[in-house]
Amino acid sequence: MPLNETVLGRMVGEIVLSRHPNYREGQIVHGMLGWQEYAISDGGTNIENYGPGITVVDPDLAPISTALGIMGMPGATAYFAVTNIANPKPGEIVLVSSAAGAVGSTIGQIVKVYGCRVYGLAGSQEKVDFLTSQLGFDGALNYRASRDLATDIGRLCPDGIDIYFDLVGGEMRHAVLEHLRPFARIPLVGFISQVNDRPPSLPDPTRVLMAKRVRMEGLIVYDHVGRMDEFRSQMSHWIKTGKVRPVETIVEGFERLPRAFIEMLQGKNVGKYLVRV
Amino acid sequence: MPLNETVLGRMVGEIVLSRHPNYREGQIVHGMLGWQEYAISDGGTNIENYGPGITVVDPDLAPISTALGIMGMPGATAYFAVTNIANPKPGEIVLVSSAAGAVGSTIGQIVKVYGCRVYGLAGSQEKVDFLTSQLGFDGALNYRASRDLATDIGRLCPDGIDIYFDLVGGEMRHAVLEHLRPFARIPLVGFISQVNDRPPSLPDPTRVLMAKRVRMEGLIVYDHVGRMDEFRSQMSHWIKTGKVRPVETIVEGFERLPRAFIEMLQGKNVGKYLVRV
């Protein structure tokens, strides 16, 4: 019954035994409880989900698995990147990197609600097909198959780019720069490409950022915990009305966790990668 | 009587002969009329001052030479960088690159009005002394004498930096990055260091920009022409009340213009470099 997520050891599940006055058996909770089948919590609440705290999940808002994905931190990251930094306007052209991941797939669907044209960069043809056939993306590009990413991005977005959601950093953003339109925005919402590496050296983008009046801004989701209720209510509404669809890869069996973690880092999953244990 | 500026051939002077119904002899006007002692204008107005247009200068607002400096585009650039992008709060720590130049010296003085602590980077000990003794900077650093700019910036601003006004780009901004405080802003207001060069390669700053939620944003002054009246009125008030002081280097004689242009590029002037012809 409980689900584990692969990145930080978050877990969602049912309380099977409670000696805490605030919790009762049968409640659904989530917390950063590690890769476990059963976990013990002191019942403390911790909004950032670090430590042994737990928070209650409202199963009426969305399927409980989404507490680790689109209704949780990945979804909130997407929501605040769109609403707090990007401020998309109808008709604007949006490019999302890591577009088939938990955050990117949510961003793409939200900006469609805002009336934008949305394009995605993803790491396989399978993901590209998924984005365009299942999630309403107007186009997508398998960057691993590209020999000249800047040229291919220009073909994908011939009218330029108003908003580039940067979940990757590095060479990919550099390839995007020349296609930015005036007053473009670049929310920086991840840097998975650099987790294990020294940052690459790239030509200083000052001139293009200035000439095009680009705004580039970093986001950390935990700065916005005060708006989590607004986020959950809005996202639940979008899910229930079919505007936004949770994207998850769920595999079965605790023993699959280490392999799922490695596959997640290799980018083999679509959406949030969860293990049902 | 007329003054020429060294960058773009702007000129301010008195109308000595008019056959245009909107202008009369004795009026002070400025325009991008080239390096000349006398110039002919068709009387068209062109807010960007490209082409043969002229605009009237109100000598009651400030000395007419400032139409090319603090009351003109350099001052407007400083004003909009502060009010539109930086949004300084009292007590915040500000670092200005190219701080003894026309734009930087104005930025530093404006943010003092906002109650900030302000530090400057400049290219000579003479400029450093000028900034701290004459313009109210809380500290300044001669970057040309620094062997380790990142370390020296850390010594200059041991409590970190909330706003870095980037008039230079490149290595200098890279040296600033590690000293940024959370939610720092970097208005990009110039790139004189790269006018003639290919941009340098630098380590991708994505990680630090994201971790510190930095906002970096390009400014082009001409986007803000709708607020020029507000700017001129505010700047005139600051000048008249002694809050902000025009910084100019004025030399005499038309034949000095080419040398002044070269000296400006070499960074030998303080403030706006003007030639009285």
PDB file of N, CA, C and O in Angstrom, chain B residues 71-130:
ATOM      1  N   MET B  71      21.070  63.842 -16.356  1.00  0.00           N
ATOM      2  CA  MET B  71      19.681  64.140 -16.740  1.00  0.00           C
ATOM      3  C   MET B  71      19.322  63.504 -18.086  1.00  0.00           C
ATOM      4  O   MET B  71      18.197  63.668 -18.568  1.00  0.00           O
ATOM      5  N   GLY B  72      20.263  62.815 -18.683  1.00  0.00           N
ATOM      6  CA  GLY B  72      20.030  62.195 -19.982  1.00  0.00           C
ATOM      7  C   GLY B  72      20.007  60.680 -19.886  1.00  0.00           C
ATOM      8  O   GLY B  72      19.615  60.104 -18.871  1.00  0.00           O
ATOM      9  N   MET B  73      20.477  60.029 -20.938  1.00  0.00           N
ATOM     10  CA  MET B  73      20.370  58.573 -20.997  1.00  0.00           C
ATOM     11  C   MET B  73      21.174  57.861 -19.912  1.00  0.00           C
ATOM     12  O   MET B  73      20.679  56.892 -19.328  1.00  0.00           O
ATOM     13  N   PRO B  74      22.408  58.305 -19.595  1.00  0.00           N
ATOM     14  CA  PRO B  74      23.118  57.602 -18.507  1.00  0.00           C
ATOM     15  C   PRO B  74      22.376  57.698 -17.174  1.00  0.00           C
ATOM     16  O   PRO B  74      22.250  56.691 -16.462  1.00  0.00           O
ATOM     17  N   GLY B  75      21.862  58.892 -16.860  1.00  0.00           N
ATOM     18  CA  GLY B  75      21.105  59.038 -15.616  1.00  0.00           C
ATOM     19  C   GLY B  75      19.827  58.231 -15.636  1.00  0.00           C
ATOM     20  O   GLY B  75      19.446  57.603 -14.637  1.00  0.00           O
ATOM     21  N   ALA B  76      19.156  58.222 -16.791  1.00  0.00           N
ATOM     22  CA  ALA B  76      17.912  57.456 -16.906  1.00  0.00           C
ATOM     23  C   ALA B  76      18.187  55.966 -16.766  1.00  0.00           C
ATOM     24  O   ALA B  76      17.419  55.228 -16.138  1.00  0.00           O
ATOM     25  N   THR B  77      19.296  55.506 -17.350  1.00  0.00           N
ATOM     26  CA  THR B  77      19.682  54.098 -17.215  1.00  0.00           C
ATOM     27  C   THR B  77      19.850  53.741 -15.744  1.00  0.00           C
ATOM     28  O   THR B  77      19.343  52.716 -15.266  1.00  0.00           O
ATOM     29  N   ALA B  78      20.562  54.606 -15.015  1.00  0.00           N
ATOM     30  CA  ALA B  78      20.755  54.373 -13.583  1.00  0.00           C
ATOM     31  C   ALA B  78      19.411  54.357 -12.850  1.00  0.00           C
ATOM     32  O   ALA B  78      19.127  53.455 -12.050  1.00  0.00           O
ATOM     33  N   TYR B  79      18.581  55.333 -13.156  1.00  0.00           N
ATOM     34  CA  TYR B  79      17.303  55.474 -12.453  1.00  0.00           C
ATOM     35  C   TYR B  79      16.399  54.252 -12.673  1.00  0.00           C
ATOM     36  O   TYR B  79      15.822  53.712 -11.733  1.00  0.00           O
ATOM     37  N   PHE B  80      16.308  53.800 -13.924  1.00  0.00           N
ATOM     38  CA  PHE B  80      15.415  52.673 -14.200  1.00  0.00           C
ATOM     39  C   PHE B  80      16.015  51.352 -13.711  1.00  0.00           C
ATOM     40  O   PHE B  80      15.281  50.434 -13.326  1.00  0.00           O
ATOM     41  N   ALA B  81      17.327  51.250 -13.721  1.00  0.00           N
ATOM     42  CA  ALA B  81      17.952  50.043 -13.162  1.00  0.00           C
ATOM     43  C   ALA B  81      17.627  49.919 -11.677  1.00  0.00           C
ATOM     44  O   ALA B  81      17.360  48.825 -11.178  1.00  0.00           O
ATOM     45  N   VAL B  82      17.637  51.061 -10.988  1.00  0.00           N
ATOM     46  CA  VAL B  82      17.335  51.035  -9.555  1.00  0.00           C
ATOM     47  C   VAL B  82      15.847  50.828  -9.322  1.00  0.00           C
ATOM     48  O   VAL B  82      15.441  49.940  -8.570  1.00  0.00           O
ATOM     49  N   THR B  83      15.016  51.634  -9.982  1.00  0.00           N
ATOM     50  CA  THR B  83      13.592  51.629  -9.624  1.00  0.00           C
ATOM     51  C   THR B  83      12.820  50.502 -10.289  1.00  0.00           C
ATOM     52  O   THR B  83      11.798  50.073  -9.770  1.00  0.00           O
ATOM     53  N   ASN B  84      13.299  50.027 -11.424  1.00  0.00           N
ATOM     54  CA  ASN B  84      12.530  49.041 -12.177  1.00  0.00           C
ATOM     55  C   ASN B  84      12.984  47.616 -11.921  1.00  0.00           C
ATOM     56  O   ASN B  84      12.199  46.686 -12.016  1.00  0.00           O
ATOM     57  N   ILE B  85      14.263  47.432 -11.660  1.00  0.00           N
ATOM     58  CA  ILE B  85      14.782  46.073 -11.531  1.00  0.00           C
ATOM     59  C   ILE B  85      15.272  45.790 -10.116  1.00  0.00           C
ATOM     60  O   ILE B  85      14.958  44.766  -9.547  1.00  0.00           O
ATOM     61  N   ALA B  86      16.040  46.715  -9.543  1.00  0.00           N
ATOM     62  CA  ALA B  86      16.713  46.396  -8.281  1.00  0.00           C
ATOM     63  C   ALA B  86      15.784  46.463  -7.075  1.00  0.00           C
ATOM     64  O   ALA B  86      15.888  45.657  -6.166  1.00  0.00           O
ATOM     65  N   ASN B  87      14.863  47.440  -7.066  1.00  0.00           N
ATOM     66  CA  ASN B  87      13.974  47.627  -5.914  1.00  0.00           C
ATOM     67  C   ASN B  87      14.726  47.556  -4.581  1.00  0.00           C
ATOM     68  O   ASN B  87      14.450  46.687  -3.754  1.00  0.00           O
ATOM     69  N   PRO B  88      15.646  48.474  -4.347  1.00  0.00           N
ATOM     70  CA  PRO B  88      16.445  48.400  -3.118  1.00  0.00           C
ATOM     71  C   PRO B  88      15.637  48.746  -1.872  1.00  0.00           C
ATOM     72  O   PRO B  88      14.728  49.569  -1.919  1.00  0.00           O
ATOM     73  N   LYS B  89      15.973  48.059  -0.797  1.00  0.00           N
ATOM     74  CA  LYS B  89      15.334  48.335   0.486  1.00  0.00           C
ATOM     75  C   LYS B  89      16.384  48.916   1.443  1.00  0.00           C
ATOM     76  O   LYS B  89      17.566  48.603   1.317  1.00  0.00           O
ATOM     77  N   PRO B  90      15.945  49.752   2.376  1.00  0.00           N
ATOM     78  CA  PRO B  90      16.902  50.349   3.313  1.00  0.00           C
ATOM     79  C   PRO B  90      17.741  49.276   4.003  1.00  0.00           C
ATOM     80  O   PRO B  90      17.213  48.235   4.408  1.00  0.00           O
ATOM     81  N   GLY B  91      19.020  49.531   4.117  1.00  0.00           N
ATOM     82  CA  GLY B  91      19.903  48.590   4.787  1.00  0.00           C
ATOM     83  C   GLY B  91      20.478  47.523   3.884  1.00  0.00           C
ATOM     84  O   GLY B  91      21.384  46.788   4.292  1.00  0.00           O
ATOM     85  N   GLU B  92      19.974  47.399   2.688  1.00  0.00           N
ATOM     86  CA  GLU B  92      20.530  46.394   1.785  1.00  0.00           C
ATOM     87  C   GLU B  92      21.932  46.812   1.324  1.00  0.00           C
ATOM     88  O   GLU B  92      22.287  47.995   1.319  1.00  0.00           O
ATOM     89  N   ILE B  93      22.689  45.802   0.937  1.00  0.00           N
ATOM     90  CA  ILE B  93      24.075  46.022   0.557  1.00  0.00           C
ATOM     91  C   ILE B  93      24.185  45.960  -0.958  1.00  0.00           C
ATOM     92  O   ILE B  93      23.764  44.989  -1.582  1.00  0.00           O
ATOM     93  N   VAL B  94      24.743  47.026  -1.518  1.00  0.00           N
ATOM     94  CA  VAL B  94      24.780  47.186  -2.965  1.00  0.00           C
ATOM     95  C   VAL B  94      26.227  47.262  -3.429  1.00  0.00           C
ATOM     96  O   VAL B  94      27.040  47.960  -2.824  1.00  0.00           O
ATOM     97  N   LEU B  95      26.532  46.545  -4.496  1.00  0.00           N
ATOM     98  CA  LEU B  95      27.835  46.668  -5.139  1.00  0.00           C
ATOM     99  C   LEU B  95      27.608  47.149  -6.577  1.00  0.00           C
ATOM    100  O   LEU B  95      26.757  46.618  -7.287  1.00  0.00           O
ATOM    101  N   VAL B  96      28.384  48.166  -6.964  1.00  0.00           N
ATOM    102  CA  VAL B  96      28.250  48.744  -8.299  1.00  0.00           C
ATOM    103  C   VAL B  96      29.560  48.550  -9.043  1.00  0.00           C
ATOM    104  O   VAL B  96      30.620  48.936  -8.545  1.00  0.00           O
ATOM    105  N   SER B  97      29.495  47.938 -10.224  1.00  0.00           N
ATOM    106  CA  SER B  97      30.688  47.858 -11.057  1.00  0.00           C
ATOM    107  C   SER B  97      30.771  49.116 -11.903  1.00  0.00           C
ATOM    108  O   SER B  97      29.775  49.809 -12.102  1.00  0.00           O
ATOM    109  N   SER B  98      31.976  49.409 -12.396  1.00  0.00           N
ATOM    110  CA  SER B  98      32.168  50.626 -13.180  1.00  0.00           C
ATOM    111  C   SER B  98      31.595  51.822 -12.420  1.00  0.00           C
ATOM    112  O   SER B  98      30.914  52.678 -12.981  1.00  0.00           O
ATOM    113  N   ALA B  99      31.910  51.865 -11.117  1.00  0.00           N
ATOM    114  CA  ALA B  99      31.198  52.756 -10.203  1.00  0.00           C
ATOM    115  C   ALA B  99      31.542  54.226 -10.386  1.00  0.00           C
ATOM    116  O   ALA B  99      30.797  55.100  -9.946  1.00  0.00           O
ATOM    117  N   ALA B 100      32.667  54.522 -11.012  1.00  0.00           N
ATOM    118  CA  ALA B 100      33.035  55.928 -11.206  1.00  0.00           C
ATOM    119  C   ALA B 100      32.570  56.458 -12.554  1.00  0.00           C
ATOM    120  O   ALA B 100      32.809  57.616 -12.884  1.00  0.00           O
ATOM    121  N   GLY B 101      31.907  55.625 -13.333  1.00  0.00           N
ATOM    122  CA  GLY B 101      31.418  56.064 -14.628  1.00  0.00           C
ATOM    123  C   GLY B 101      30.119  56.847 -14.509  1.00  0.00           C
ATOM    124  O   GLY B 101      29.589  57.058 -13.419  1.00  0.00           O
ATOM    125  N   ALA B 102      29.612  57.279 -15.653  1.00  0.00           N
ATOM    126  CA  ALA B 102      28.415  58.122 -15.663  1.00  0.00           C
ATOM    127  C   ALA B 102      27.216  57.388 -15.066  1.00  0.00           C
ATOM    128  O   ALA B 102      26.464  57.940 -14.264  1.00  0.00           O
ATOM    129  N   VAL B 103      27.036  56.132 -15.446  1.00  0.00           N
ATOM    130  CA  VAL B 103      25.892  55.368 -14.942  1.00  0.00           C
ATOM    131  C   VAL B 103      26.155  54.899 -13.507  1.00  0.00           C
ATOM    132  O   VAL B 103      25.331  55.086 -12.614  1.00  0.00           O
ATOM    133  N   GLY B 104      27.329  54.306 -13.284  1.00  0.00           N
ATOM    134  CA  GLY B 104      27.627  53.736 -11.969  1.00  0.00           C
ATOM    135  C   GLY B 104      27.641  54.770 -10.852  1.00  0.00           C
ATOM    136  O   GLY B 104      27.129  54.520  -9.756  1.00  0.00           O
ATOM    137  N   SER B 105      28.203  55.942 -11.120  1.00  0.00           N
ATOM    138  CA  SER B 105      28.259  56.974 -10.075  1.00  0.00           C
ATOM    139  C   SER B 105      26.856  57.458  -9.725  1.00  0.00           C
ATOM    140  O   SER B 105      26.583  57.832  -8.584  1.00  0.00           O
ATOM    141  N   THR B 106      25.962  57.429 -10.700  1.00  0.00           N
ATOM    142  CA  THR B 106      24.582  57.841 -10.438  1.00  0.00           C
ATOM    143  C   THR B 106      23.835  56.761  -9.662  1.00  0.00           C
ATOM    144  O   THR B 106      23.116  57.048  -8.701  1.00  0.00           O
ATOM    145  N   ILE B 107      24.028  55.511 -10.065  1.00  0.00           N
ATOM    146  CA  ILE B 107      23.399  54.397  -9.337  1.00  0.00           C
ATOM    147  C   ILE B 107      23.788  54.436  -7.860  1.00  0.00           C
ATOM    148  O   ILE B 107      22.943  54.353  -6.972  1.00  0.00           O
ATOM    149  N   GLY B 108      25.092  54.566  -7.606  1.00  0.00           N
ATOM    150  CA  GLY B 108      25.567  54.550  -6.225  1.00  0.00           C
ATOM    151  C   GLY B 108      24.917  55.639  -5.385  1.00  0.00           C
ATOM    152  O   GLY B 108      24.523  55.409  -4.239  1.00  0.00           O
ATOM    153  N   GLN B 109      24.789  56.821  -5.967  1.00  0.00           N
ATOM    154  CA  GLN B 109      24.185  57.924  -5.218  1.00  0.00           C
ATOM    155  C   GLN B 109      22.684  57.721  -5.021  1.00  0.00           C
ATOM    156  O   GLN B 109      22.128  58.071  -3.972  1.00  0.00           O
ATOM    157  N   ILE B 110      22.012  57.159  -6.016  1.00  0.00           N
ATOM    158  CA  ILE B 110      20.561  56.926  -5.864  1.00  0.00           C
ATOM    159  C   ILE B 110      20.301  55.897  -4.760  1.00  0.00           C
ATOM    160  O   ILE B 110      19.427  56.076  -3.922  1.00  0.00           O
ATOM    161  N   VAL B 111      21.073  54.800  -4.751  1.00  0.00           N
ATOM    162  CA  VAL B 111      20.782  53.779  -3.739  1.00  0.00           C
ATOM    163  C   VAL B 111      21.131  54.273  -2.334  1.00  0.00           C
ATOM    164  O   VAL B 111      20.545  53.795  -1.360  1.00  0.00           O
ATOM    165  N   LYS B 112      22.043  55.244  -2.229  1.00  0.00           N
ATOM    166  CA  LYS B 112      22.249  55.886  -0.918  1.00  0.00           C
ATOM    167  C   LYS B 112      20.971  56.606  -0.479  1.00  0.00           C
ATOM    168  O   LYS B 112      20.606  56.581   0.693  1.00  0.00           O
ATOM    169  N   VAL B 113      20.304  57.262  -1.424  1.00  0.00           N
ATOM    170  CA  VAL B 113      19.030  57.917  -1.096  1.00  0.00           C
ATOM    171  C   VAL B 113      18.030  56.894  -0.566  1.00  0.00           C
ATOM    172  O   VAL B 113      17.236  57.186   0.324  1.00  0.00           O
ATOM    173  N   TYR B 114      18.094  55.683  -1.100  1.00  0.00           N
ATOM    174  CA  TYR B 114      17.193  54.610  -0.662  1.00  0.00           C
ATOM    175  C   TYR B 114      17.636  53.987   0.668  1.00  0.00           C
ATOM    176  O   TYR B 114      16.987  53.054   1.145  1.00  0.00           O
ATOM    177  N   GLY B 115      18.743  54.451   1.219  1.00  0.00           N
ATOM    178  CA  GLY B 115      19.165  53.932   2.520  1.00  0.00           C
ATOM    179  C   GLY B 115      20.001  52.676   2.458  1.00  0.00           C
ATOM    180  O   GLY B 115      20.097  51.941   3.444  1.00  0.00           O
ATOM    181  N   CYS B 116      20.624  52.414   1.332  1.00  0.00           N
ATOM    182  CA  CYS B 116      21.470  51.223   1.203  1.00  0.00           C
ATOM    183  C   CYS B 116      22.913  51.528   1.602  1.00  0.00           C
ATOM    184  O   CYS B 116      23.348  52.672   1.622  1.00  0.00           O
ATOM    185  N   ARG B 117      23.636  50.464   1.902  1.00  0.00           N
ATOM    186  CA  ARG B 117      25.101  50.549   1.985  1.00  0.00           C
ATOM    187  C   ARG B 117      25.620  50.277   0.588  1.00  0.00           C
ATOM    188  O   ARG B 117      25.228  49.310  -0.060  1.00  0.00           O
ATOM    189  N   VAL B 118      26.534  51.130   0.124  1.00  0.00           N
ATOM    190  CA  VAL B 118      26.940  50.990  -1.275  1.00  0.00           C
ATOM    191  C   VAL B 118      28.461  50.904  -1.412  1.00  0.00           C
ATOM    192  O   VAL B 118      29.214  51.661  -0.789  1.00  0.00           O
ATOM    193  N   TYR B 119      28.873  49.930  -2.196  1.00  0.00           N
ATOM    194  CA  TYR B 119      30.286  49.702  -2.475  1.00  0.00           C
ATOM    195  C   TYR B 119      30.503  49.765  -3.979  1.00  0.00           C
ATOM    196  O   TYR B 119      29.589  49.476  -4.758  1.00  0.00           O
ATOM    197  N   GLY B 120      31.726  50.124  -4.360  1.00  0.00           N
ATOM    198  CA  GLY B 120      31.998  50.292  -5.774  1.00  0.00           C
ATOM    199  C   GLY B 120      33.245  49.553  -6.233  1.00  0.00           C
ATOM    200  O   GLY B 120      34.199  49.374  -5.473  1.00  0.00           O
ATOM    201  N   LEU B 121      33.215  49.125  -7.484  1.00  0.00           N
ATOM    202  CA  LEU B 121      34.404  48.605  -8.156  1.00  0.00           C
ATOM    203  C   LEU B 121      34.810  49.636  -9.200  1.00  0.00           C
ATOM    204  O   LEU B 121      33.972  50.067 -10.001  1.00  0.00           O
ATOM    205  N   ALA B 122      36.067  50.016  -9.179  1.00  0.00           N
ATOM    206  CA  ALA B 122      36.530  51.026 -10.125  1.00  0.00           C
ATOM    207  C   ALA B 122      37.952  50.686 -10.541  1.00  0.00           C
ATOM    208  O   ALA B 122      38.612  49.834  -9.940  1.00  0.00           O
ATOM    209  N   GLY B 123      38.439  51.380 -11.585  1.00  0.00           N
ATOM    210  CA  GLY B 123      39.680  50.962 -12.228  1.00  0.00           C
ATOM    211  C   GLY B 123      40.932  51.721 -11.825  1.00  0.00           C
ATOM    212  O   GLY B 123      41.965  51.552 -12.476  1.00  0.00           O
ATOM    213  N   SER B 124      40.876  52.522 -10.784  1.00  0.00           N
ATOM    214  CA  SER B 124      42.098  53.198 -10.314  1.00  0.00           C
ATOM    215  C   SER B 124      41.917  53.626  -8.861  1.00  0.00           C
ATOM    216  O   SER B 124      40.784  53.775  -8.376  1.00  0.00           O
ATOM    217  N   GLN B 125      43.028  53.815  -8.185  1.00  0.00           N
ATOM    218  CA  GLN B 125      42.968  54.264  -6.793  1.00  0.00           C
ATOM    219  C   GLN B 125      42.361  55.658  -6.704  1.00  0.00           C
ATOM    220  O   GLN B 125      41.621  55.977  -5.763  1.00  0.00           O
ATOM    221  N   GLU B 126      42.628  56.474  -7.720  1.00  0.00           N
ATOM    222  CA  GLU B 126      42.055  57.816  -7.759  1.00  0.00           C
ATOM    223  C   GLU B 126      40.522  57.758  -7.774  1.00  0.00           C
ATOM    224  O   GLU B 126      39.841  58.507  -7.064  1.00  0.00           O
ATOM    225  N   LYS B 127      39.989  56.836  -8.579  1.00  0.00           N
ATOM    226  CA  LYS B 127      38.527  56.693  -8.627  1.00  0.00           C
ATOM    227  C   LYS B 127      37.979  56.165  -7.303  1.00  0.00           C
ATOM    228  O   LYS B 127      36.920  56.598  -6.839  1.00  0.00           O
ATOM    229  N   VAL B 128      38.692  55.205  -6.724  1.00  0.00           N
ATOM    230  CA  VAL B 128      38.276  54.667  -5.424  1.00  0.00           C
ATOM    231  C   VAL B 128      38.184  55.791  -4.399  1.00  0.00           C
ATOM    232  O   VAL B 128      37.180  55.908  -3.664  1.00  0.00           O
ATOM    233  N   ASP B 129      39.212  56.643  -4.355  1.00  0.00           N
ATOM    234  CA  ASP B 129      39.209  57.753  -3.401  1.00  0.00           C
ATOM    235  C   ASP B 129      38.057  58.710  -3.686  1.00  0.00           C
ATOM    236  O   ASP B 129      37.405  59.218  -2.767  1.00  0.00           O
ATOM    237  N   PHE B 130      37.826  58.951  -4.969  1.00  0.00           N
ATOM    238  CA  PHE B 130      36.733  59.843  -5.355  1.00  0.00           C
ATOM    239  C   PHE B 130      35.383  59.309  -4.870  1.00  0.00           C
ATOM    240  O   PHE B 130      34.567  60.041  -4.300  1.00  0.00           O
TER     241      PHE B 130
END
